[in-house]
Amino acid sequence: MNRKIEVTASLEVIPLGLLTESESKLIHKAKEILESAHAPYSKFLVGAAVLLENGEIFVANNQENVSFPVGICAERAVLSYVMGNFPNLKPLKIAIAARRLNEKAYAYVTPCGMCRQTINEYEVKFGDKIEILMLNGQEEVLKADGIEQLLPFRFHNLHL
Ligand code: THU
């Protein structure tokens, strides 16, 4: 019989009120910036906030294009900016929040496959995990302790 490899992925489900101060601030920043997203096609507004090891927070949102594949997700927009400008500062956490244009309530959101691979890239670059906080509707946050929880069997050359 063939050998089987199985992995278990886990996310912590945290009520908003039980987040640490730093996590709560990061989610708040992601919520704030999603309101300036350019998402006239999908009408799905996404915000992402990154906490760097020096304590600074940077934010960005999704920027869509009439030629759909040209658009970029919030996570890659913010990571490209911070890693381009502060290539030696380790990103510790990334928070993501989303809302549909015509709904008041926040939506469930997790990073797409390309963004997962991008987060993986910077984990590998710094040899450390990046915590991912995903707003899960109104009241909860899903927390992954690193990209392995969202991208099992990921491609990388270094062992984390
Ligand atoms: N999007 C993000 O910006 N981040 C995610 O985590 C999920 C998807 C964007 C891409 C597109 O502009 C819109 O949301 C709908 O997929």
CSV table of N, CA and C and ligand atoms in Angstrom, one decimal:
chain,number,residue,atom,x,y,z
A,1,MET,N,0.8,-1.2,0.0
A,1,MET,CA,0.0,0.0,0.0
A,1,MET,C,0.9,1.3,0.0
A,2,ASN,N,0.5,2.3,-0.8
A,2,ASN,CA,1.2,3.5,-0.8
A,2,ASN,C,1.2,4.2,0.5
A,3,ARG,N,2.3,4.9,0.8
A,3,ARG,CA,2.5,5.7,2.0
A,3,ARG,C,1.6,7.0,1.8
A,4,LYS,N,1.1,7.4,2.9
A,4,LYS,CA,0.2,8.6,2.9
A,4,LYS,C,0.8,9.7,3.8
A,5,ILE,N,0.8,10.9,3.3
A,5,ILE,CA,1.2,12.0,4.2
A,5,ILE,C,0.0,12.9,4.5
A,6,GLU,N,-0.2,13.0,5.8
A,6,GLU,CA,-1.4,13.9,6.1
A,6,GLU,C,-0.9,15.0,7.0
A,7,VAL,N,-1.5,16.2,6.8
A,7,VAL,CA,-1.2,17.3,7.7
A,7,VAL,C,-2.5,17.8,8.4
A,8,THR,N,-2.3,18.4,9.5
A,8,THR,CA,-3.4,19.0,10.2
A,8,THR,C,-3.2,20.5,10.2
A,9,ALA,N,-4.1,21.3,9.7
A,9,ALA,CA,-4.0,22.7,9.8
A,9,ALA,C,-4.9,23.2,10.9
A,10,SER,N,-4.5,24.3,11.6
A,10,SER,CA,-5.4,24.8,12.7
A,10,SER,C,-5.4,26.3,12.7
A,11,LEU,N,-6.5,26.8,13.0
A,11,LEU,CA,-6.7,28.3,13.1
A,11,LEU,C,-7.4,28.5,14.5
A,12,GLU,N,-6.9,29.5,15.2
A,12,GLU,CA,-7.5,29.8,16.5
A,12,GLU,C,-8.7,30.8,16.2
A,13,VAL,N,-9.8,30.5,16.8
A,13,VAL,CA,-11.0,31.4,16.6
A,13,VAL,C,-11.0,32.3,17.9
A,14,ILE,N,-10.8,33.6,17.7
A,14,ILE,CA,-10.7,34.5,18.8
A,14,ILE,C,-11.8,35.6,18.8
A,15,PRO,N,-12.7,35.6,19.8
A,15,PRO,CA,-13.7,36.7,19.8
A,15,PRO,C,-12.9,38.1,19.8
A,16,LEU,N,-13.5,39.0,19.1
A,16,LEU,CA,-12.8,40.3,19.0
A,16,LEU,C,-12.3,40.9,20.3
A,17,GLY,N,-13.2,40.8,21.3
A,17,GLY,CA,-12.9,41.3,22.6
A,17,GLY,C,-11.7,40.7,23.3
A,18,LEU,N,-11.3,39.5,22.8
A,18,LEU,CA,-10.2,38.8,23.5
A,18,LEU,C,-8.8,39.0,22.8
A,19,LEU,N,-8.8,39.8,21.8
A,19,LEU,CA,-7.5,40.0,21.1
A,19,LEU,C,-6.6,40.8,22.0
A,20,THR,N,-5.3,40.7,21.7
A,20,THR,CA,-4.3,41.5,22.4
A,20,THR,C,-4.5,43.0,21.9
A,21,GLU,N,-3.9,43.9,22.6
A,21,GLU,CA,-4.0,45.3,22.1
A,21,GLU,C,-3.4,45.5,20.7
A,22,SER,N,-2.3,44.8,20.5
A,22,SER,CA,-1.6,45.0,19.2
A,22,SER,C,-2.4,44.3,18.1
A,23,GLU,N,-3.0,43.1,18.4
A,23,GLU,CA,-3.8,42.5,17.4
A,23,GLU,C,-5.0,43.3,17.0
A,24,SER,N,-5.6,43.8,18.1
A,24,SER,CA,-6.8,44.6,17.9
A,24,SER,C,-6.6,45.9,17.1
A,25,LYS,N,-5.4,46.5,17.3
A,25,LYS,CA,-5.1,47.7,16.6
A,25,LYS,C,-4.9,47.4,15.1
A,26,LEU,N,-4.2,46.2,14.9
A,26,LEU,CA,-4.0,45.8,13.5
A,26,LEU,C,-5.2,45.5,12.7
A,27,ILE,N,-6.2,44.9,13.4
A,27,ILE,CA,-7.5,44.6,12.7
A,27,ILE,C,-8.2,45.9,12.5
A,28,HIS,N,-8.1,46.8,13.4
A,28,HIS,CA,-8.8,48.1,13.3
A,28,HIS,C,-8.2,48.9,12.0
A,29,LYS,N,-6.9,48.8,11.9
A,29,LYS,CA,-6.2,49.5,10.7
A,29,LYS,C,-6.7,48.8,9.4
A,30,ALA,N,-6.8,47.5,9.4
A,30,ALA,CA,-7.3,46.8,8.2
A,30,ALA,C,-8.7,47.2,7.9
A,31,LYS,N,-9.5,47.3,8.9
A,31,LYS,CA,-10.9,47.7,8.7
A,31,LYS,C,-11.0,49.2,8.1
A,32,GLU,N,-10.2,50.0,8.7
A,32,GLU,CA,-10.1,51.4,8.2
A,32,GLU,C,-9.8,51.6,6.7
A,33,ILE,N,-8.7,50.8,6.4
A,33,ILE,CA,-8.2,51.1,5.0
A,33,ILE,C,-9.0,50.4,3.9
A,34,LEU,N,-9.8,49.4,4.3
A,34,LEU,CA,-10.6,48.7,3.3
A,34,LEU,C,-11.6,49.7,2.7
A,35,GLU,N,-12.0,50.7,3.4
A,35,GLU,CA,-12.9,51.7,3.0
A,35,GLU,C,-12.4,52.5,1.8
A,36,SER,N,-11.1,52.5,1.6
A,36,SER,CA,-10.5,53.2,0.4
A,36,SER,C,-10.1,52.3,-0.7
A,37,ALA,N,-10.6,51.1,-0.7
A,37,ALA,CA,-10.2,50.1,-1.7
A,37,ALA,C,-10.8,50.6,-3.1
A,38,HIS,N,-10.1,50.2,-4.1
A,38,HIS,CA,-10.6,50.4,-5.5
A,38,HIS,C,-11.1,49.1,-6.0
A,39,ALA,N,-12.4,48.8,-5.8
A,39,ALA,CA,-13.0,47.5,-6.1
A,39,ALA,C,-14.3,47.7,-6.8
A,40,PRO,N,-14.3,48.4,-7.9
A,40,PRO,CA,-15.6,48.7,-8.6
A,40,PRO,C,-16.2,47.5,-9.3
A,41,TYR,N,-15.4,46.5,-9.5
A,41,TYR,CA,-15.8,45.3,-10.3
A,41,TYR,C,-16.3,44.2,-9.4
A,42,SER,N,-15.5,43.8,-8.4
A,42,SER,CA,-16.0,42.8,-7.5
A,42,SER,C,-16.9,43.4,-6.4
A,43,LYS,N,-16.7,44.6,-6.1
A,43,LYS,CA,-17.4,45.3,-5.0
A,43,LYS,C,-17.1,44.6,-3.6
A,44,PHE,N,-15.9,44.0,-3.6
A,44,PHE,CA,-15.5,43.3,-2.3
A,44,PHE,C,-14.3,44.1,-1.9
A,45,LEU,N,-14.5,44.9,-0.8
A,45,LEU,CA,-13.4,45.8,-0.3
A,45,LEU,C,-12.6,45.0,0.7
A,46,VAL,N,-11.2,45.0,0.5
A,46,VAL,CA,-10.3,44.3,1.4
A,46,VAL,C,-9.3,45.3,1.9
A,47,GLY,N,-9.0,45.2,3.2
A,47,GLY,CA,-7.9,45.9,3.7
A,47,GLY,C,-6.9,45.0,4.4
A,48,ALA,N,-5.6,45.4,4.3
A,48,ALA,CA,-4.6,44.6,5.0
A,48,ALA,C,-3.6,45.5,5.8
A,49,ALA,N,-3.2,45.1,7.0
A,49,ALA,CA,-2.3,45.9,7.8
A,49,ALA,C,-1.2,45.0,8.2
A,50,VAL,N,0.1,45.5,8.1
A,50,VAL,CA,1.2,44.7,8.5
A,50,VAL,C,2.0,45.4,9.6
A,51,LEU,N,2.3,44.6,10.6
A,51,LEU,CA,3.1,45.1,11.8
A,51,LEU,C,4.5,44.6,11.6
A,52,LEU,N,5.4,45.6,11.5
A,52,LEU,CA,6.9,45.3,11.4
A,52,LEU,C,7.5,45.2,12.8
A,53,GLU,N,8.7,44.6,12.8
A,53,GLU,CA,9.4,44.4,14.1
A,53,GLU,C,9.8,45.6,14.8
A,54,ASN,N,9.8,46.8,14.1
A,54,ASN,CA,10.1,48.0,14.8
A,54,ASN,C,8.8,48.7,15.4
A,55,GLY,N,7.7,48.0,15.2
A,55,GLY,CA,6.4,48.5,15.8
A,55,GLY,C,5.6,49.3,14.8
A,56,GLU,N,6.2,49.6,13.6
A,56,GLU,CA,5.4,50.4,12.7
A,56,GLU,C,4.4,49.5,12.0
A,57,ILE,N,3.3,50.2,11.6
A,57,ILE,CA,2.2,49.5,10.9
A,57,ILE,C,2.0,50.2,9.5
A,58,PHE,N,1.9,49.3,8.5
A,58,PHE,CA,1.6,49.8,7.2
A,58,PHE,C,0.3,49.2,6.7
A,59,VAL,N,-0.4,49.9,5.8
A,59,VAL,CA,-1.7,49.4,5.3
A,59,VAL,C,-1.8,49.5,3.8
A,60,ALA,N,-2.7,48.7,3.2
A,60,ALA,CA,-3.1,48.9,1.8
A,60,ALA,C,-4.4,48.1,1.6
A,61,ASN,N,-4.9,48.3,0.4
A,61,ASN,CA,-6.2,47.7,0.1
A,61,ASN,C,-6.1,47.1,-1.4
A,62,ASN,N,-7.2,46.4,-1.8
A,62,ASN,CA,-7.2,45.9,-3.1
A,62,ASN,C,-7.4,47.0,-4.1
A,63,GLN,N,-6.7,46.8,-5.3
A,63,GLN,CA,-6.8,47.8,-6.4
A,63,GLN,C,-7.1,47.0,-7.6
A,64,GLU,N,-8.3,47.2,-8.1
A,64,GLU,CA,-8.8,46.4,-9.2
A,64,GLU,C,-8.6,47.2,-10.5
A,65,ASN,N,-8.7,46.5,-11.6
A,65,ASN,CA,-8.5,47.0,-12.9
A,65,ASN,C,-9.6,46.5,-13.9
A,66,VAL,N,-9.9,47.3,-14.9
A,66,VAL,CA,-10.9,46.9,-15.9
A,66,VAL,C,-10.5,45.7,-16.6
A,67,SER,N,-9.2,45.5,-16.7
A,67,SER,CA,-8.6,44.3,-17.2
A,67,SER,C,-8.4,43.4,-15.9
A,68,PHE,N,-9.3,42.6,-15.6
A,68,PHE,CA,-9.4,42.0,-14.3
A,68,PHE,C,-8.1,41.4,-13.7
A,69,PRO,N,-7.3,40.7,-14.5
A,69,PRO,CA,-6.1,40.0,-13.9
A,69,PRO,C,-5.1,41.1,-13.5
A,70,VAL,N,-5.2,42.3,-13.9
A,70,VAL,CA,-4.2,43.3,-13.5
A,70,VAL,C,-4.4,43.7,-12.0
A,71,GLY,N,-5.5,43.5,-11.5
A,71,GLY,CA,-5.8,43.9,-10.1
A,71,GLY,C,-4.9,43.3,-9.1
A,72,ILE,N,-4.7,43.9,-8.0
A,72,ILE,CA,-3.8,43.3,-6.9
A,72,ILE,C,-4.6,43.3,-5.6
A,73,CYS,N,-4.4,42.2,-4.9
A,73,CYS,CA,-5.0,42.0,-3.5
A,73,CYS,C,-4.4,43.0,-2.5
A,74,ALA,N,-5.1,43.2,-1.5
A,74,ALA,CA,-4.6,44.1,-0.4
A,74,ALA,C,-3.3,43.5,0.3
A,75,GLU,N,-3.3,42.2,0.4
A,75,GLU,CA,-2.1,41.6,1.1
A,75,GLU,C,-0.8,41.8,0.3
A,76,ARG,N,-0.9,41.5,-1.0
A,76,ARG,CA,0.3,41.7,-1.8
A,76,ARG,C,0.6,43.2,-2.0
A,77,ALA,N,-0.4,44.0,-2.0
A,77,ALA,CA,-0.1,45.5,-2.1
A,77,ALA,C,0.7,45.9,-0.9
A,78,VAL,N,0.3,45.6,0.3
A,78,VAL,CA,1.0,46.1,1.4
A,78,VAL,C,2.3,45.4,1.6
A,79,LEU,N,2.4,44.1,1.3
A,79,LEU,CA,3.7,43.4,1.5
A,79,LEU,C,4.7,43.9,0.5
A,80,SER,N,4.3,44.2,-0.7
A,80,SER,CA,5.2,44.7,-1.7
A,80,SER,C,5.8,46.1,-1.3
A,81,TYR,N,4.9,46.9,-0.7
A,81,TYR,CA,5.3,48.2,-0.3
A,81,TYR,C,6.3,48.1,0.9
A,82,VAL,N,6.0,47.3,1.9
A,82,VAL,CA,6.8,47.3,3.1
A,82,VAL,C,8.1,46.6,2.8
A,83,MET,N,8.1,45.5,2.0
A,83,MET,CA,9.3,44.8,1.8
A,83,MET,C,10.2,45.5,0.8
A,84,GLY,N,9.6,46.3,-0.1
A,84,GLY,CA,10.4,47.2,-1.0
A,84,GLY,C,11.1,48.3,-0.2
A,85,ASN,N,10.4,48.9,0.8
A,85,ASN,CA,10.9,50.0,1.5
A,85,ASN,C,11.7,49.7,2.7
A,86,PHE,N,11.4,48.6,3.3
A,86,PHE,CA,12.1,48.2,4.6
A,86,PHE,C,12.5,46.8,4.5
A,87,PRO,N,13.4,46.5,3.6
A,87,PRO,CA,13.7,45.1,3.3
A,87,PRO,C,14.4,44.3,4.4
A,88,ASN,N,14.9,45.1,5.4
A,88,ASN,CA,15.5,44.4,6.6
A,88,ASN,C,14.7,44.4,7.8
A,89,LEU,N,13.4,44.8,7.7
A,89,LEU,CA,12.5,44.8,8.9
A,89,LEU,C,11.6,43.6,8.8
A,90,LYS,N,11.7,42.7,9.8
A,90,LYS,CA,10.8,41.5,9.7
A,90,LYS,C,9.3,41.9,9.9
A,91,PRO,N,8.4,41.4,9.1
A,91,PRO,CA,7.0,41.5,9.3
A,91,PRO,C,6.6,40.5,10.4
A,92,LEU,N,5.9,41.0,11.4
A,92,LEU,CA,5.5,40.0,12.5
A,92,LEU,C,4.1,39.5,12.3
A,93,LYS,N,3.2,40.4,11.9
A,93,LYS,CA,1.8,40.0,11.7
A,93,LYS,C,1.2,40.7,10.5
A,94,ILE,N,0.2,40.1,10.0
A,94,ILE,CA,-0.6,40.7,8.9
A,94,ILE,C,-2.1,40.5,9.3
A,95,ALA,N,-2.9,41.6,9.3
A,95,ALA,CA,-4.3,41.5,9.5
A,95,ALA,C,-5.1,41.8,8.3
A,96,ILE,N,-6.2,41.1,8.0
A,96,ILE,CA,-7.0,41.2,6.8
A,96,ILE,C,-8.5,41.4,7.2
A,97,ALA,N,-9.1,42.4,6.6
A,97,ALA,CA,-10.6,42.6,6.8
A,97,ALA,C,-11.2,42.9,5.5
A,98,ALA,N,-12.5,42.5,5.4
A,98,ALA,CA,-13.2,42.7,4.1
A,98,ALA,C,-14.7,43.1,4.4
A,99,ARG,N,-15.3,43.7,3.4
A,99,ARG,CA,-16.7,44.1,3.5
A,99,ARG,C,-17.2,44.2,2.0
A,100,ARG,N,-18.4,43.7,1.8
A,100,ARG,CA,-19.1,43.9,0.5
A,100,ARG,C,-19.6,45.3,0.4
A,101,LEU,N,-19.5,46.0,-0.7
A,101,LEU,CA,-19.8,47.4,-0.9
A,101,LEU,C,-21.2,47.7,-0.3
A,102,ASN,N,-22.2,46.8,-0.6
A,102,ASN,CA,-23.5,47.2,-0.2
A,102,ASN,C,-24.0,46.5,1.1
A,103,GLU,N,-23.0,46.0,1.8
A,103,GLU,CA,-23.4,45.5,3.2
A,103,GLU,C,-22.6,46.2,4.2
A,104,LYS,N,-23.2,46.3,5.4
A,104,LYS,CA,-22.6,47.0,6.5
A,104,LYS,C,-21.6,46.0,7.2
A,105,ALA,N,-22.1,44.8,7.3
A,105,ALA,CA,-21.4,43.8,8.0
A,105,ALA,C,-20.0,43.4,7.4
A,106,TYR,N,-19.0,43.1,8.2
A,106,TYR,CA,-17.8,42.6,7.6
A,106,TYR,C,-17.9,41.2,7.1
A,107,ALA,N,-17.1,40.9,6.1
A,107,ALA,CA,-17.3,39.5,5.5
A,107,ALA,C,-16.1,38.6,6.0
A,108,TYR,N,-16.4,37.3,5.8
A,108,TYR,CA,-15.3,36.3,6.1
A,108,TYR,C,-14.3,36.5,5.0
A,109,VAL,N,-13.0,36.5,5.4
A,109,VAL,CA,-12.0,36.6,4.4
A,109,VAL,C,-10.7,35.9,4.8
A,110,THR,N,-10.1,35.2,3.8
A,110,THR,CA,-8.8,34.6,4.0
A,110,THR,C,-8.0,34.9,2.8
A,111,PRO,N,-6.7,34.9,2.8
A,111,PRO,CA,-5.8,35.3,1.7
A,111,PRO,C,-6.0,34.3,0.5
A,112,CYS,N,-5.9,34.8,-0.7
A,112,CYS,CA,-6.0,33.9,-1.9
A,112,CYS,C,-4.7,33.1,-2.0
A,113,GLY,N,-4.6,32.2,-2.9
A,113,GLY,CA,-3.4,31.4,-3.1
A,113,GLY,C,-2.2,32.2,-3.4
A,114,MET,N,-2.3,33.2,-4.3
A,114,MET,CA,-1.1,34.0,-4.6
A,114,MET,C,-0.6,34.7,-3.4
A,115,CYS,N,-1.5,35.3,-2.6
A,115,CYS,CA,-1.1,36.0,-1.4
A,115,CYS,C,-0.5,35.1,-0.3
A,116,ARG,N,-1.0,33.8,-0.3
A,116,ARG,CA,-0.4,32.9,0.7
A,116,ARG,C,1.0,32.6,0.3
A,117,GLN,N,1.3,32.4,-1.0
A,117,GLN,CA,2.6,32.2,-1.5
A,117,GLN,C,3.5,33.4,-1.2
A,118,THR,N,3.0,34.6,-1.3
A,118,THR,CA,3.7,35.8,-1.0
A,118,THR,C,4.1,35.9,0.5
A,119,ILE,N,3.1,35.6,1.3
A,119,ILE,CA,3.4,35.6,2.8
A,119,ILE,C,4.5,34.5,3.1
A,120,ASN,N,4.4,33.4,2.4
A,120,ASN,CA,5.4,32.3,2.6
A,120,ASN,C,6.8,32.9,2.2
A,121,GLU,N,6.9,33.7,1.2
A,121,GLU,CA,8.2,34.2,0.7
A,121,GLU,C,8.9,35.0,1.8
A,122,TYR,N,8.1,35.8,2.5
A,122,TYR,CA,8.7,36.6,3.6
A,122,TYR,C,9.0,35.8,4.8
A,123,GLU,N,8.2,34.8,5.1
A,123,GLU,CA,8.6,33.9,6.2
A,123,GLU,C,9.9,33.3,5.9
A,124,VAL,N,10.1,32.8,4.7
A,124,VAL,CA,11.4,32.2,4.3
A,124,VAL,C,12.5,33.2,4.4
A,125,LYS,N,12.3,34.4,3.8
A,125,LYS,CA,13.3,35.4,3.8
A,125,LYS,C,13.8,35.7,5.2
A,126,PHE,N,12.9,35.8,6.2
A,126,PHE,CA,13.3,36.2,7.6
A,126,PHE,C,13.5,34.9,8.5
A,127,GLY,N,13.2,33.8,8.0
A,127,GLY,CA,13.3,32.6,8.8
A,127,GLY,C,12.4,32.5,10.0
A,128,ASP,N,11.3,33.2,9.9
A,128,ASP,CA,10.4,33.2,11.0
A,128,ASP,C,8.9,33.2,10.5
A,129,LYS,N,8.0,32.8,11.4
A,129,LYS,CA,6.6,32.8,11.0
A,129,LYS,C,6.0,34.2,11.0
A,130,ILE,N,5.0,34.4,10.2
A,130,ILE,CA,4.2,35.6,10.2
A,130,ILE,C,2.8,35.3,10.6
A,131,GLU,N,2.3,35.9,11.7
A,131,GLU,CA,1.0,35.6,12.2
A,131,GLU,C,0.0,36.2,11.2
A,132,ILE,N,-1.1,35.5,10.9
A,132,ILE,CA,-2.1,36.0,10.0
A,132,ILE,C,-3.5,36.1,10.8
A,133,LEU,N,-4.0,37.3,10.8
A,133,LEU,CA,-5.3,37.5,11.5
A,133,LEU,C,-6.3,37.9,10.5
A,134,MET,N,-7.4,37.1,10.4
A,134,MET,CA,-8.4,37.2,9.4
A,134,MET,C,-9.7,37.5,10.1
A,135,LEU,N,-10.3,38.6,9.8
A,135,LEU,CA,-11.6,39.0,10.3
A,135,LEU,C,-12.7,38.0,9.8
A,136,ASN,N,-13.4,37.4,10.7
A,136,ASN,CA,-14.4,36.4,10.4
A,136,ASN,C,-15.7,36.9,10.7
A,137,GLY,N,-16.3,37.8,9.8
A,137,GLY,CA,-17.5,38.4,10.0
A,137,GLY,C,-17.4,39.5,11.1
A,138,GLN,N,-18.4,39.6,11.9
A,138,GLN,CA,-18.5,40.8,12.8
A,138,GLN,C,-17.7,40.6,14.1
A,139,GLU,N,-17.7,39.4,14.6
A,139,GLU,CA,-17.4,39.2,16.0
A,139,GLU,C,-16.1,38.4,16.3
A,140,GLU,N,-15.5,37.8,15.3
A,140,GLU,CA,-14.4,36.9,15.5
A,140,GLU,C,-13.2,37.2,14.6
A,141,VAL,N,-12.1,36.7,15.0
A,141,VAL,CA,-10.9,36.7,14.2
A,141,VAL,C,-10.4,35.3,14.1
A,142,LEU,N,-10.0,34.9,12.9
A,142,LEU,CA,-9.3,33.6,12.8
A,142,LEU,C,-7.8,33.9,12.8
A,143,LYS,N,-7.1,33.2,13.6
A,143,LYS,CA,-5.6,33.5,13.7
A,143,LYS,C,-4.8,32.2,13.3
A,144,ALA,N,-3.9,32.4,12.3
A,144,ALA,CA,-3.0,31.4,11.9
A,144,ALA,C,-1.6,31.8,12.5
A,145,ASP,N,-0.9,30.8,13.1
A,145,ASP,CA,0.4,31.2,13.7
A,145,ASP,C,1.4,31.3,12.6
A,146,GLY,N,1.1,30.9,11.4
A,146,GLY,CA,2.1,31.1,10.3
A,146,GLY,C,1.4,30.6,9.0
A,147,ILE,N,2.1,30.7,7.9
A,147,ILE,CA,1.5,30.4,6.6
A,147,ILE,C,1.3,28.9,6.5
A,148,GLU,N,2.0,28.1,7.2
A,148,GLU,CA,1.8,26.6,7.1
A,148,GLU,C,0.4,26.2,7.3
A,149,GLN,N,-0.3,27.0,8.2
A,149,GLN,CA,-1.7,26.6,8.5
A,149,GLN,C,-2.6,26.9,7.3
A,150,LEU,N,-2.2,27.8,6.4
A,150,LEU,CA,-3.0,28.1,5.2
A,150,LEU,C,-2.5,27.5,3.9
A,151,LEU,N,-1.3,27.1,4.0
A,151,LEU,CA,-0.6,26.6,2.8
A,151,LEU,C,0.2,25.3,3.1
A,152,PRO,N,-0.5,24.3,3.4
A,152,PRO,CA,0.3,23.0,3.7
A,152,PRO,C,1.0,22.5,2.4
A,153,PHE,N,2.0,21.9,2.6
A,153,PHE,CA,2.8,21.3,1.4
A,153,PHE,C,3.3,22.5,0.5
A,154,ARG,N,3.5,23.6,1.2
A,154,ARG,CA,4.0,24.8,0.4
A,154,ARG,C,5.4,24.6,-0.2
A,155,PHE,N,5.7,25.3,-1.2
A,155,PHE,CA,7.0,25.2,-1.9
A,155,PHE,C,7.9,26.2,-1.2
A,156,HIS,N,9.0,25.7,-0.6
A,156,HIS,CA,10.1,26.5,-0.2
A,156,HIS,C,11.4,25.7,0.0
A,157,ASN,N,12.5,26.4,0.0
A,157,ASN,CA,13.7,25.7,0.1
A,157,ASN,C,14.3,25.6,1.5
A,158,LEU,N,13.8,26.4,2.4
A,158,LEU,CA,14.4,26.4,3.7
A,158,LEU,C,13.4,25.7,4.6
A,159,HIS,N,13.9,25.1,5.7
A,159,HIS,CA,13.0,24.5,6.7
A,159,HIS,C,12.7,25.5,7.8
A,160,LEU,N,11.5,25.8,8.0
A,160,LEU,CA,11.1,26.7,9.1
A,160,LEU,C,10.7,26.0,10.3
B,1,THU,N1,-9.0,40.1,-2.5
B,1,THU,C1,-8.0,40.6,-1.6
B,1,THU,O1,-7.6,41.8,-1.8
B,1,THU,N2,-7.6,39.9,-0.6
B,1,THU,C2,-8.1,38.7,-0.3
B,1,THU,O2,-7.7,38.1,0.7
B,1,THU,C3,-9.2,38.1,-1.1
B,1,THU,C4,-9.5,38.8,-2.4
B,1,THU,C5,-9.5,40.9,-3.5
B,1,THU,C6,-9.2,40.6,-4.9
B,1,THU,C7,-10.4,41.2,-5.7
B,1,THU,O3,-10.1,42.6,-5.9
B,1,THU,C8,-11.5,41.1,-4.7
B,1,THU,O4,-10.9,40.9,-3.4
B,1,THU,C9,-12.5,40.0,-5.0
B,1,THU,O5,-11.9,38.8,-5.1
